[in-house]
Amino acid sequence: MQQFDVTAHNYDFVFKDSFSLFKNDIGDFLKVELPGIVSYLETEFAEIETSAERMDLNFKLEDGSILHLEEEIEVSVNDLIRFASYDLKLYNRYRDRIRTIILCIKGYPAAEAAFNAGSLGYNTTVVNMSDKDGKEKLKELREKIEKGEEINYLELIFLPLMNSDQDMVKRVKETIELEKQLEVERNLKNNIVALTFVLCDKFLSDQEISEIWRDYKMVRIFKYAEEQGKKKGKIEGKEEGKQEEARVILKRIIKAKFGDHDNEIIDLINKSELSKIEDLSEKIITADSKEEIIDFLKH
């Protein structure tokens, strides 16, 4: 069964439109000395076909090097080999020096992670997210937001990945609720929420994705990213990609709610336009059976 990865099509739209959030604050957040960010680089390569082999974040830096940022619960040699293969693809395309930083959720015993394969050596920097107290940071950010004080938006976006005794879905929900209180223009707020969601997607189950989608109607937020892509003159075919992504996530939510997919539902979703799919994302919340979904898609 095809698995939905929320970042597969939306990732580049969201980050290209909001990379300035990282441009000014990434060094302070990571506590790593870095040149300034110049631009966001795409994460998808033709050679990388599965969602399991998708890079998390790439940025072009002021000194010409590339920042490759990854998130992992734990760091293993297999992870490092995978990241090294990404970096070789990046180097093959751009021929620029790569700086790879791993955000490790459960912590790592050293500030660097590396392997030596003889003629090929690989080194990364590790940032232990377990060193960051998520509950204390949540409290601090809430107080600042209530007082109208300036905050580092990255602390909000990465808040669910910080150390906490709460499960991931609760952390994501609490963070989104806090982000909704921000006194900023709507599109910026949408991007902050979307970034929080896509950065945590790999740590969430189908059921949890469905729960967050239900509560916050994420398709509305990601629609903004699509619209921004059109305004900036993205190539034709992105619209088709967005529709396909919306179809896939709805199939995933239907499976989580009703069990195995129904072939008739799959066929109807595949034929639906994006506007119908958006309406369906809200219908799923109240639907008690697959028959209701089928009837809705037919009319």
PDB file of C-alpha atoms in Angstrom:
ATOM      1  CA  MET A   1       0.000   0.000   0.000  1.00  0.00           C
ATOM      2  CA  GLN A   2       1.274   3.475  -0.850  1.00  0.00           C
ATOM      3  CA  GLN A   3       2.094   5.387   2.328  1.00  0.00           C
ATOM      4  CA  PHE A   4       1.451   9.090   2.631  1.00  0.00           C
ATOM      5  CA  ASP A   5       4.385  11.310   3.492  1.00  0.00           C
ATOM      6  CA  VAL A   6       3.064  14.806   4.051  1.00  0.00           C
ATOM      7  CA  THR A   7       6.301  16.327   2.882  1.00  0.00           C
ATOM      8  CA  ALA A   8       6.526  14.536  -0.445  1.00  0.00           C
ATOM      9  CA  HIS A   9       4.853  17.326  -2.445  1.00  0.00           C
ATOM     10  CA  ASN A  10       4.138  20.048   0.133  1.00  0.00           C
ATOM     11  CA  TYR A  11       7.580  20.179   1.678  1.00  0.00           C
ATOM     12  CA  ASP A  12       9.271  22.324  -0.937  1.00  0.00           C
ATOM     13  CA  PHE A  13       6.289  24.658  -1.308  1.00  0.00           C
ATOM     14  CA  VAL A  14       6.160  25.375   2.417  1.00  0.00           C
ATOM     15  CA  PHE A  15       9.881  25.751   2.997  1.00  0.00           C
ATOM     16  CA  LYS A  16      10.655  27.828  -0.067  1.00  0.00           C
ATOM     17  CA  ASP A  17       8.014  30.296   1.017  1.00  0.00           C
ATOM     18  CA  SER A  18       9.148  30.473   4.647  1.00  0.00           C
ATOM     19  CA  PHE A  19      12.881  29.707   4.667  1.00  0.00           C
ATOM     20  CA  SER A  20      13.468  33.231   6.029  1.00  0.00           C
ATOM     21  CA  LEU A  21      12.321  31.859   9.399  1.00  0.00           C
ATOM     22  CA  PHE A  22      15.436  29.684   9.298  1.00  0.00           C
ATOM     23  CA  LYS A  23      17.642  32.322   7.693  1.00  0.00           C
ATOM     24  CA  ASN A  24      17.780  34.523  10.759  1.00  0.00           C
ATOM     25  CA  ASP A  25      17.385  32.077  13.638  1.00  0.00           C
ATOM     26  CA  ILE A  26      18.803  28.654  12.763  1.00  0.00           C
ATOM     27  CA  GLY A  27      22.241  29.231  14.312  1.00  0.00           C
ATOM     28  CA  ASP A  28      20.795  30.479  17.607  1.00  0.00           C
ATOM     29  CA  PHE A  29      18.367  27.580  17.779  1.00  0.00           C
ATOM     30  CA  LEU A  30      20.926  24.860  17.018  1.00  0.00           C
ATOM     31  CA  LYS A  31      23.674  26.498  19.106  1.00  0.00           C
ATOM     32  CA  VAL A  32      25.992  25.816  16.157  1.00  0.00           C
ATOM     33  CA  GLU A  33      28.091  28.459  14.437  1.00  0.00           C
ATOM     34  CA  LEU A  34      26.936  28.678  10.835  1.00  0.00           C
ATOM     35  CA  PRO A  35      27.153  31.156   7.946  1.00  0.00           C
ATOM     36  CA  GLY A  36      23.858  32.836   7.098  1.00  0.00           C
ATOM     37  CA  ILE A  37      21.281  31.035   4.957  1.00  0.00           C
ATOM     38  CA  VAL A  38      20.900  32.320   1.399  1.00  0.00           C
ATOM     39  CA  SER A  39      18.168  30.042   0.053  1.00  0.00           C
ATOM     40  CA  TYR A  40      16.264  26.795   0.501  1.00  0.00           C
ATOM     41  CA  LEU A  41      17.246  23.856  -1.735  1.00  0.00           C
ATOM     42  CA  GLU A  42      14.865  21.182  -2.971  1.00  0.00           C
ATOM     43  CA  THR A  43      14.765  17.897  -1.067  1.00  0.00           C
ATOM     44  CA  GLU A  44      13.558  15.629  -3.872  1.00  0.00           C
ATOM     45  CA  PHE A  45      15.922  13.922  -6.295  1.00  0.00           C
ATOM     46  CA  ALA A  46      14.938  11.755  -9.239  1.00  0.00           C
ATOM     47  CA  GLU A  47      17.267   9.074  -7.854  1.00  0.00           C
ATOM     48  CA  ILE A  48      15.399   9.022  -4.521  1.00  0.00           C
ATOM     49  CA  GLU A  49      12.014   7.441  -5.121  1.00  0.00           C
ATOM     50  CA  THR A  50      10.643   6.389  -1.734  1.00  0.00           C
ATOM     51  CA  SER A  51       9.480   8.540   1.151  1.00  0.00           C
ATOM     52  CA  ALA A  52      11.866   6.641   3.426  1.00  0.00           C
ATOM     53  CA  GLU A  53      14.721   8.059   1.346  1.00  0.00           C
ATOM     54  CA  ARG A  54      13.842  11.726   1.517  1.00  0.00           C
ATOM     55  CA  MET A  55      16.177  14.350   2.882  1.00  0.00           C
ATOM     56  CA  ASP A  56      14.692  16.538   5.582  1.00  0.00           C
ATOM     57  CA  LEU A  57      16.075  20.042   4.884  1.00  0.00           C
ATOM     58  CA  ASN A  58      18.727  21.579   2.655  1.00  0.00           C
ATOM     59  CA  PHE A  59      19.860  25.207   2.668  1.00  0.00           C
ATOM     60  CA  LYS A  60      22.434  27.132   0.642  1.00  0.00           C
ATOM     61  CA  LEU A  61      24.735  29.103   2.990  1.00  0.00           C
ATOM     62  CA  GLU A  62      26.494  32.421   2.485  1.00  0.00           C
ATOM     63  CA  ASP A  63      29.940  30.798   2.175  1.00  0.00           C
ATOM     64  CA  GLY A  64      28.719  28.613  -0.713  1.00  0.00           C
ATOM     65  CA  SER A  65      28.391  25.447   1.372  1.00  0.00           C
ATOM     66  CA  ILE A  66      25.147  23.497   1.883  1.00  0.00           C
ATOM     67  CA  LEU A  67      23.450  22.815   5.213  1.00  0.00           C
ATOM     68  CA  HIS A  68      21.797  19.389   5.259  1.00  0.00           C
ATOM     69  CA  LEU A  69      19.551  19.059   8.322  1.00  0.00           C
ATOM     70  CA  GLU A  70      18.108  15.707   9.426  1.00  0.00           C
ATOM     71  CA  GLU A  71      15.820  14.557  12.254  1.00  0.00           C
ATOM     72  CA  GLU A  72      16.116  11.112  13.811  1.00  0.00           C
ATOM     73  CA  ILE A  73      14.865   9.463  16.990  1.00  0.00           C
ATOM     74  CA  GLU A  74      18.237   7.727  17.338  1.00  0.00           C
ATOM     75  CA  VAL A  75      21.376   7.733  15.194  1.00  0.00           C
ATOM     76  CA  SER A  76      22.731   4.466  13.811  1.00  0.00           C
ATOM     77  CA  VAL A  77      25.465   3.579  11.331  1.00  0.00           C
ATOM     78  CA  ASN A  78      22.726   2.739   8.823  1.00  0.00           C
ATOM     79  CA  ASP A  79      21.344   6.258   9.233  1.00  0.00           C
ATOM     80  CA  LEU A  80      24.787   7.743   8.652  1.00  0.00           C
ATOM     81  CA  ILE A  81      25.283   5.661   5.502  1.00  0.00           C
ATOM     82  CA  ARG A  82      21.889   6.861   4.248  1.00  0.00           C
ATOM     83  CA  PHE A  83      22.732  10.507   4.977  1.00  0.00           C
ATOM     84  CA  ALA A  84      26.112  10.083   3.290  1.00  0.00           C
ATOM     85  CA  SER A  85      24.364   8.833   0.147  1.00  0.00           C
ATOM     86  CA  TYR A  86      22.181  11.966   0.185  1.00  0.00           C
ATOM     87  CA  ASP A  87      25.229  14.158   0.582  1.00  0.00           C
ATOM     88  CA  LEU A  88      26.966  12.494  -2.350  1.00  0.00           C
ATOM     89  CA  LYS A  89      23.896  13.254  -4.473  1.00  0.00           C
ATOM     90  CA  LEU A  90      23.952  16.849  -3.248  1.00  0.00           C
ATOM     91  CA  TYR A  91      27.666  17.108  -3.989  1.00  0.00           C
ATOM     92  CA  ASN A  92      27.215  15.547  -7.425  1.00  0.00           C
ATOM     93  CA  ARG A  93      24.588  18.160  -8.259  1.00  0.00           C
ATOM     94  CA  TYR A  94      26.137  21.287  -6.723  1.00  0.00           C
ATOM     95  CA  ARG A  95      29.820  20.443  -6.146  1.00  0.00           C
ATOM     96  CA  ASP A  96      29.752  22.443  -2.905  1.00  0.00           C
ATOM     97  CA  ARG A  97      30.860  21.463   0.608  1.00  0.00           C
ATOM     98  CA  ILE A  98      28.129  19.809   2.689  1.00  0.00           C
ATOM     99  CA  ARG A  99      27.520  20.429   6.403  1.00  0.00           C
ATOM    100  CA  THR A 100      25.228  17.731   7.825  1.00  0.00           C
ATOM    101  CA  ILE A 101      23.547  18.328  11.189  1.00  0.00           C
ATOM    102  CA  ILE A 102      21.376  15.659  12.830  1.00  0.00           C
ATOM    103  CA  LEU A 103      18.675  16.596  15.317  1.00  0.00           C
ATOM    104  CA  CYS A 104      18.585  13.522  17.573  1.00  0.00           C
ATOM    105  CA  ILE A 105      15.351  13.156  19.534  1.00  0.00           C
ATOM    106  CA  LYS A 106      16.522  10.631  22.144  1.00  0.00           C
ATOM    107  CA  GLY A 107      20.016  12.010  22.424  1.00  0.00           C
ATOM    108  CA  TYR A 108      23.471  10.849  21.337  1.00  0.00           C
ATOM    109  CA  PRO A 109      26.611  10.388  23.476  1.00  0.00           C
ATOM    110  CA  ALA A 110      28.783  12.710  21.370  1.00  0.00           C
ATOM    111  CA  ALA A 111      28.584  16.022  19.483  1.00  0.00           C
ATOM    112  CA  GLU A 112      29.606  14.246  16.271  1.00  0.00           C
ATOM    113  CA  ALA A 113      28.596  11.020  14.542  1.00  0.00           C
ATOM    114  CA  ALA A 114      30.828   9.468  11.901  1.00  0.00           C
ATOM    115  CA  PHE A 115      31.959   6.318  10.129  1.00  0.00           C
ATOM    116  CA  ASN A 116      35.149   5.368   8.340  1.00  0.00           C
ATOM    117  CA  ALA A 117      34.922   3.126   5.290  1.00  0.00           C
ATOM    118  CA  GLY A 118      38.610   3.254   4.396  1.00  0.00           C
ATOM    119  CA  SER A 119      38.849   5.462   1.329  1.00  0.00           C
ATOM    120  CA  LEU A 120      35.533   7.092   2.310  1.00  0.00           C
ATOM    121  CA  GLY A 121      35.000   8.866   5.619  1.00  0.00           C
ATOM    122  CA  TYR A 122      31.879  10.687   6.784  1.00  0.00           C
ATOM    123  CA  ASN A 123      31.323  13.165   9.627  1.00  0.00           C
ATOM    124  CA  THR A 124      28.208  14.878  10.955  1.00  0.00           C
ATOM    125  CA  THR A 125      27.312  17.232  13.791  1.00  0.00           C
ATOM    126  CA  VAL A 126      24.712  16.003  16.291  1.00  0.00           C
ATOM    127  CA  VAL A 127      22.349  18.312  18.172  1.00  0.00           C
ATOM    128  CA  ASN A 128      20.710  16.522  21.111  1.00  0.00           C
ATOM    129  CA  MET A 129      17.067  17.555  21.231  1.00  0.00           C
ATOM    130  CA  SER A 130      16.833  15.605  24.500  1.00  0.00           C
ATOM    131  CA  ASP A 131      18.884  18.388  26.086  1.00  0.00           C
ATOM    132  CA  LYS A 132      16.069  20.832  25.384  1.00  0.00           C
ATOM    133  CA  ASP A 133      13.283  20.799  27.992  1.00  0.00           C
ATOM    134  CA  GLY A 134      10.073  20.814  25.941  1.00  0.00           C
ATOM    135  CA  LYS A 135       7.724  21.510  28.853  1.00  0.00           C
ATOM    136  CA  GLU A 136       9.819  24.397  30.148  1.00  0.00           C
ATOM    137  CA  LYS A 137      10.202  25.820  26.630  1.00  0.00           C
ATOM    138  CA  LEU A 138       6.442  25.555  26.072  1.00  0.00           C
ATOM    139  CA  LYS A 139       5.827  27.504  29.273  1.00  0.00           C
ATOM    140  CA  GLU A 140       8.417  30.132  28.330  1.00  0.00           C
ATOM    141  CA  LEU A 141       7.021  30.601  24.810  1.00  0.00           C
ATOM    142  CA  ARG A 142       3.438  30.795  26.074  1.00  0.00           C
ATOM    143  CA  GLU A 143       4.385  33.558  28.508  1.00  0.00           C
ATOM    144  CA  LYS A 144       6.228  35.499  25.796  1.00  0.00           C
ATOM    145  CA  ILE A 145       3.363  35.183  23.331  1.00  0.00           C
ATOM    146  CA  GLU A 146       0.816  36.294  25.921  1.00  0.00           C
ATOM    147  CA  LYS A 147       2.979  39.353  26.656  1.00  0.00           C
ATOM    148  CA  GLY A 148       3.480  40.086  22.959  1.00  0.00           C
ATOM    149  CA  GLU A 149       7.240  39.603  23.241  1.00  0.00           C
ATOM    150  CA  GLU A 150       9.474  38.595  20.348  1.00  0.00           C
ATOM    151  CA  ILE A 151      10.257  34.870  20.054  1.00  0.00           C
ATOM    152  CA  ASN A 152      12.421  32.612  17.913  1.00  0.00           C
ATOM    153  CA  TYR A 153       9.820  30.913  15.705  1.00  0.00           C
ATOM    154  CA  LEU A 154      12.074  27.881  15.286  1.00  0.00           C
ATOM    155  CA  GLU A 155      11.671  27.139  18.982  1.00  0.00           C
ATOM    156  CA  LEU A 156       7.938  26.806  18.282  1.00  0.00           C
ATOM    157  CA  ILE A 157       8.330  24.810  15.080  1.00  0.00           C
ATOM    158  CA  PHE A 158      10.719  22.290  16.664  1.00  0.00           C
ATOM    159  CA  LEU A 159       9.031  22.292  20.086  1.00  0.00           C
ATOM    160  CA  PRO A 160       7.384  18.839  19.656  1.00  0.00           C
ATOM    161  CA  LEU A 161      10.834  17.302  19.051  1.00  0.00           C
ATOM    162  CA  MET A 162      12.209  18.515  22.389  1.00  0.00           C
ATOM    163  CA  ASN A 163      12.413  16.349  25.509  1.00  0.00           C
ATOM    164  CA  SER A 164       8.994  15.662  27.055  1.00  0.00           C
ATOM    165  CA  ASP A 165       7.077  12.922  28.865  1.00  0.00           C
ATOM    166  CA  GLN A 166       4.054  13.551  26.608  1.00  0.00           C
ATOM    167  CA  ASP A 167       3.428  11.557  23.432  1.00  0.00           C
ATOM    168  CA  MET A 168       4.231  13.187  20.110  1.00  0.00           C
ATOM    169  CA  VAL A 169       0.659  13.835  18.979  1.00  0.00           C
ATOM    170  CA  LYS A 170      -0.150  15.723  22.191  1.00  0.00           C
ATOM    171  CA  ARG A 171       3.019  17.776  21.814  1.00  0.00           C
ATOM    172  CA  VAL A 172       2.099  18.659  18.221  1.00  0.00           C
ATOM    173  CA  LYS A 173      -1.416  19.658  19.227  1.00  0.00           C
ATOM    174  CA  GLU A 174      -0.235  21.834  22.123  1.00  0.00           C
ATOM    175  CA  THR A 175       2.265  23.525  19.848  1.00  0.00           C
ATOM    176  CA  ILE A 176      -0.319  24.240  17.147  1.00  0.00           C
ATOM    177  CA  GLU A 177      -2.707  25.646  19.752  1.00  0.00           C
ATOM    178  CA  LEU A 178       0.059  27.990  20.913  1.00  0.00           C
ATOM    179  CA  GLU A 179       0.916  28.965  17.336  1.00  0.00           C
ATOM    180  CA  LYS A 180      -2.708  29.888  16.714  1.00  0.00           C
ATOM    181  CA  GLN A 181      -2.323  32.584  19.406  1.00  0.00           C
ATOM    182  CA  LEU A 182       0.466  34.361  17.523  1.00  0.00           C
ATOM    183  CA  GLU A 183      -0.328  37.956  16.610  1.00  0.00           C
ATOM    184  CA  VAL A 184       1.143  37.709  13.105  1.00  0.00           C
ATOM    185  CA  GLU A 185      -0.321  37.886   9.629  1.00  0.00           C
ATOM    186  CA  ARG A 186      -2.348  34.824   8.611  1.00  0.00           C
ATOM    187  CA  ASN A 187      -0.007  33.445   5.941  1.00  0.00           C
ATOM    188  CA  LEU A 188       2.971  33.476   8.298  1.00  0.00           C
ATOM    189  CA  LYS A 189       0.907  31.721  10.955  1.00  0.00           C
ATOM    190  CA  ASN A 190      -0.209  29.108   8.422  1.00  0.00           C
ATOM    191  CA  ASN A 191       3.387  28.453   7.442  1.00  0.00           C
ATOM    192  CA  ILE A 192       4.512  28.083  11.059  1.00  0.00           C
ATOM    193  CA  VAL A 193       1.743  25.540  11.703  1.00  0.00           C
ATOM    194  CA  ALA A 194       2.493  23.697   8.448  1.00  0.00           C
ATOM    195  CA  LEU A 195       6.213  23.544   9.226  1.00  0.00           C
ATOM    196  CA  THR A 196       5.476  22.106  12.673  1.00  0.00           C
ATOM    197  CA  PHE A 197       3.281  19.439  11.106  1.00  0.00           C
ATOM    198  CA  VAL A 198       5.632  18.356   8.317  1.00  0.00           C
ATOM    199  CA  LEU A 199       8.689  18.209  10.584  1.00  0.00           C
ATOM    200  CA  CYS A 200       6.860  15.852  12.975  1.00  0.00           C
ATOM    201  CA  ASP A 201       5.121  13.732  10.317  1.00  0.00           C
ATOM    202  CA  LYS A 202       7.835  11.051  10.256  1.00  0.00           C
ATOM    203  CA  PHE A 203       7.314  10.453  13.987  1.00  0.00           C
ATOM    204  CA  LEU A 204       3.515  10.086  13.789  1.00  0.00           C
ATOM    205  CA  SER A 205       1.355   7.061  13.010  1.00  0.00           C
ATOM    206  CA  ASP A 206      -1.464   6.961  10.442  1.00  0.00           C
ATOM    207  CA  GLN A 207      -4.007   7.286  13.233  1.00  0.00           C
ATOM    208  CA  GLU A 208      -2.232  10.285  14.740  1.00  0.00           C
ATOM    209  CA  ILE A 209      -1.947  11.994  11.348  1.00  0.00           C
ATOM    210  CA  SER A 210      -5.689  11.443  10.911  1.00  0.00           C
ATOM    211  CA  GLU A 211      -6.380  12.899  14.363  1.00  0.00           C
ATOM    212  CA  ILE A 212      -4.373  16.075  13.753  1.00  0.00           C
ATOM    213  CA  TRP A 213      -5.814  16.436  10.241  1.00  0.00           C
ATOM    214  CA  ARG A 214      -9.320  16.145  11.704  1.00  0.00           C
ATOM    215  CA  ASP A 215      -8.748  18.666  14.460  1.00  0.00           C
ATOM    216  CA  TYR A 216      -6.927  21.306  12.439  1.00  0.00           C
ATOM    217  CA  LYS A 217      -8.091  20.712   8.839  1.00  0.00           C
ATOM    218  CA  MET A 218      -4.495  20.800   7.642  1.00  0.00           C
ATOM    219  CA  VAL A 219      -5.527  20.693   3.975  1.00  0.00           C
ATOM    220  CA  ARG A 220      -6.649  24.325   4.316  1.00  0.00           C
ATOM    221  CA  ILE A 221      -3.203  25.315   5.536  1.00  0.00           C
ATOM    222  CA  PHE A 222      -1.374  23.424   2.805  1.00  0.00           C
ATOM    223  CA  LYS A 223      -3.660  24.981   0.180  1.00  0.00           C
ATOM    224  CA  TYR A 224      -1.903  28.256   0.970  1.00  0.00           C
ATOM    225  CA  ALA A 225       1.460  26.714   0.086  1.00  0.00           C
ATOM    226  CA  GLU A 226       0.062  25.608  -3.259  1.00  0.00           C
ATOM    227  CA  GLU A 227      -1.294  29.075  -3.993  1.00  0.00           C
ATOM    228  CA  GLN A 228       2.076  30.632  -3.179  1.00  0.00           C
ATOM    229  CA  GLY A 229       3.744  28.202  -5.549  1.00  0.00           C
ATOM    230  CA  LYS A 230       1.470  29.366  -8.357  1.00  0.00           C
ATOM    231  CA  LYS A 231       2.183  33.034  -7.609  1.00  0.00           C
ATOM    232  CA  LYS A 232       5.894  32.410  -7.855  1.00  0.00           C
ATOM    233  CA  GLY A 233       5.566  30.769 -11.254  1.00  0.00           C
ATOM    234  CA  LYS A 234       6.135  27.125 -10.429  1.00  0.00           C
ATOM    235  CA  ILE A 235       6.188  24.760 -13.364  1.00  0.00           C
ATOM    236  CA  GLU A 236       3.041  23.108 -14.653  1.00  0.00           C
ATOM    237  CA  GLY A 237       2.371  19.747 -13.111  1.00  0.00           C
ATOM    238  CA  LYS A 238       2.633  20.890  -9.492  1.00  0.00           C
ATOM    239  CA  GLU A 239      -1.157  21.228  -9.395  1.00  0.00           C
ATOM    240  CA  GLU A 240      -1.476  17.581 -10.346  1.00  0.00           C
ATOM    241  CA  GLY A 241       1.045  16.679  -7.666  1.00  0.00           C
ATOM    242  CA  LYS A 242      -0.923  18.555  -5.010  1.00  0.00           C
ATOM    243  CA  GLN A 243      -4.144  16.834  -5.991  1.00  0.00           C
ATOM    244  CA  GLU A 244      -2.443  13.453  -5.836  1.00  0.00           C
ATOM    245  CA  GLU A 245      -1.054  14.187  -2.390  1.00  0.00           C
ATOM    246  CA  ALA A 246      -4.467  15.198  -1.083  1.00  0.00           C
ATOM    247  CA  ARG A 247      -5.914  11.960  -2.486  1.00  0.00           C
ATOM    248  CA  VAL A 248      -3.262   9.864  -0.782  1.00  0.00           C
ATOM    249  CA  ILE A 249      -3.729  11.450   2.632  1.00  0.00           C
ATOM    250  CA  LEU A 250      -7.500  10.958   2.453  1.00  0.00           C
ATOM    251  CA  LYS A 251      -7.010   7.291   1.632  1.00  0.00           C
ATOM    252  CA  ARG A 252      -4.724   7.044   4.651  1.00  0.00           C
ATOM    253  CA  ILE A 253      -7.288   8.721   6.914  1.00  0.00           C
ATOM    254  CA  ILE A 254     -10.130   6.526   5.608  1.00  0.00           C
ATOM    255  CA  LYS A 255      -8.015   3.430   6.255  1.00  0.00           C
ATOM    256  CA  ALA A 256      -7.264   4.614   9.806  1.00  0.00           C
ATOM    257  CA  LYS A 257     -10.969   5.250  10.493  1.00  0.00           C
ATOM    258  CA  PHE A 258     -12.724   2.402   8.684  1.00  0.00           C
ATOM    259  CA  GLY A 259     -10.063  -0.260   8.157  1.00  0.00           C
ATOM    260  CA  ASP A 260      -8.977  -1.539   4.740  1.00  0.00           C
ATOM    261  CA  HIS A 261      -9.554   0.616   1.684  1.00  0.00           C
ATOM    262  CA  ASP A 262     -12.687   0.106  -0.405  1.00  0.00           C
ATOM    263  CA  ASN A 263     -11.892  -0.140  -4.136  1.00  0.00           C
ATOM    264  CA  GLU A 264     -14.903   1.997  -5.004  1.00  0.00           C
ATOM    265  CA  ILE A 265     -13.768   4.746  -2.626  1.00  0.00           C
ATOM    266  CA  ILE A 266     -10.250   4.644  -4.064  1.00  0.00           C
ATOM    267  CA  ASP A 267     -11.611   4.957  -7.607  1.00  0.00           C
ATOM    268  CA  LEU A 268     -13.881   7.877  -6.668  1.00  0.00           C
ATOM    269  CA  ILE A 269     -11.108   9.725  -4.821  1.00  0.00           C
ATOM    270  CA  ASN A 270      -8.750   9.253  -7.766  1.00  0.00           C
ATOM    271  CA  LYS A 271     -11.301  10.924 -10.044  1.00  0.00           C
ATOM    272  CA  SER A 272     -12.135  13.802  -7.673  1.00  0.00           C
ATOM    273  CA  GLU A 273     -11.018  17.389  -8.160  1.00  0.00           C
ATOM    274  CA  LEU A 274      -9.092  19.186  -5.393  1.00  0.00           C
ATOM    275  CA  SER A 275     -12.148  21.214  -4.311  1.00  0.00           C
ATOM    276  CA  LYS A 276     -14.099  17.989  -3.734  1.00  0.00           C
ATOM    277  CA  ILE A 277     -11.175  16.474  -1.881  1.00  0.00           C
ATOM    278  CA  GLU A 278     -11.009  19.495   0.435  1.00  0.00           C
ATOM    279  CA  ASP A 279     -14.721  19.122   1.220  1.00  0.00           C
ATOM    280  CA  LEU A 280     -14.210  15.405   1.811  1.00  0.00           C
ATOM    281  CA  SER A 281     -11.511  16.165   4.413  1.00  0.00           C
ATOM    282  CA  GLU A 282     -14.252  17.746   6.531  1.00  0.00           C
ATOM    283  CA  LYS A 283     -16.905  15.126   5.683  1.00  0.00           C
ATOM    284  CA  ILE A 284     -14.676  12.331   7.000  1.00  0.00           C
ATOM    285  CA  ILE A 285     -14.869  13.856  10.470  1.00  0.00           C
ATOM    286  CA  THR A 286     -18.633  13.254  10.740  1.00  0.00           C
ATOM    287  CA  ALA A 287     -19.016  10.185   8.526  1.00  0.00           C
ATOM    288  CA  ASP A 288     -19.972   6.965  10.342  1.00  0.00           C
ATOM    289  CA  SER A 289     -19.443   4.563   7.452  1.00  0.00           C
ATOM    290  CA  LYS A 290     -17.670   4.083   4.142  1.00  0.00           C
ATOM    291  CA  GLU A 291     -21.080   4.178   2.451  1.00  0.00           C
ATOM    292  CA  GLU A 292     -21.490   7.812   3.522  1.00  0.00           C
ATOM    293  CA  ILE A 293     -18.141   8.615   1.921  1.00  0.00           C
ATOM    294  CA  ILE A 294     -19.113   6.872  -1.302  1.00  0.00           C
ATOM    295  CA  ASP A 295     -22.454   8.710  -1.452  1.00  0.00           C
ATOM    296  CA  PHE A 296     -20.710  12.054  -0.831  1.00  0.00           C
ATOM    297  CA  LEU A 297     -18.160  11.459  -3.623  1.00  0.00           C
ATOM    298  CA  LYS A 298     -20.863  10.493  -6.102  1.00  0.00           C
ATOM    299  CA  HIS A 299     -22.846  13.711  -5.662  1.00  0.00           C
TER     300      HIS A 299
END
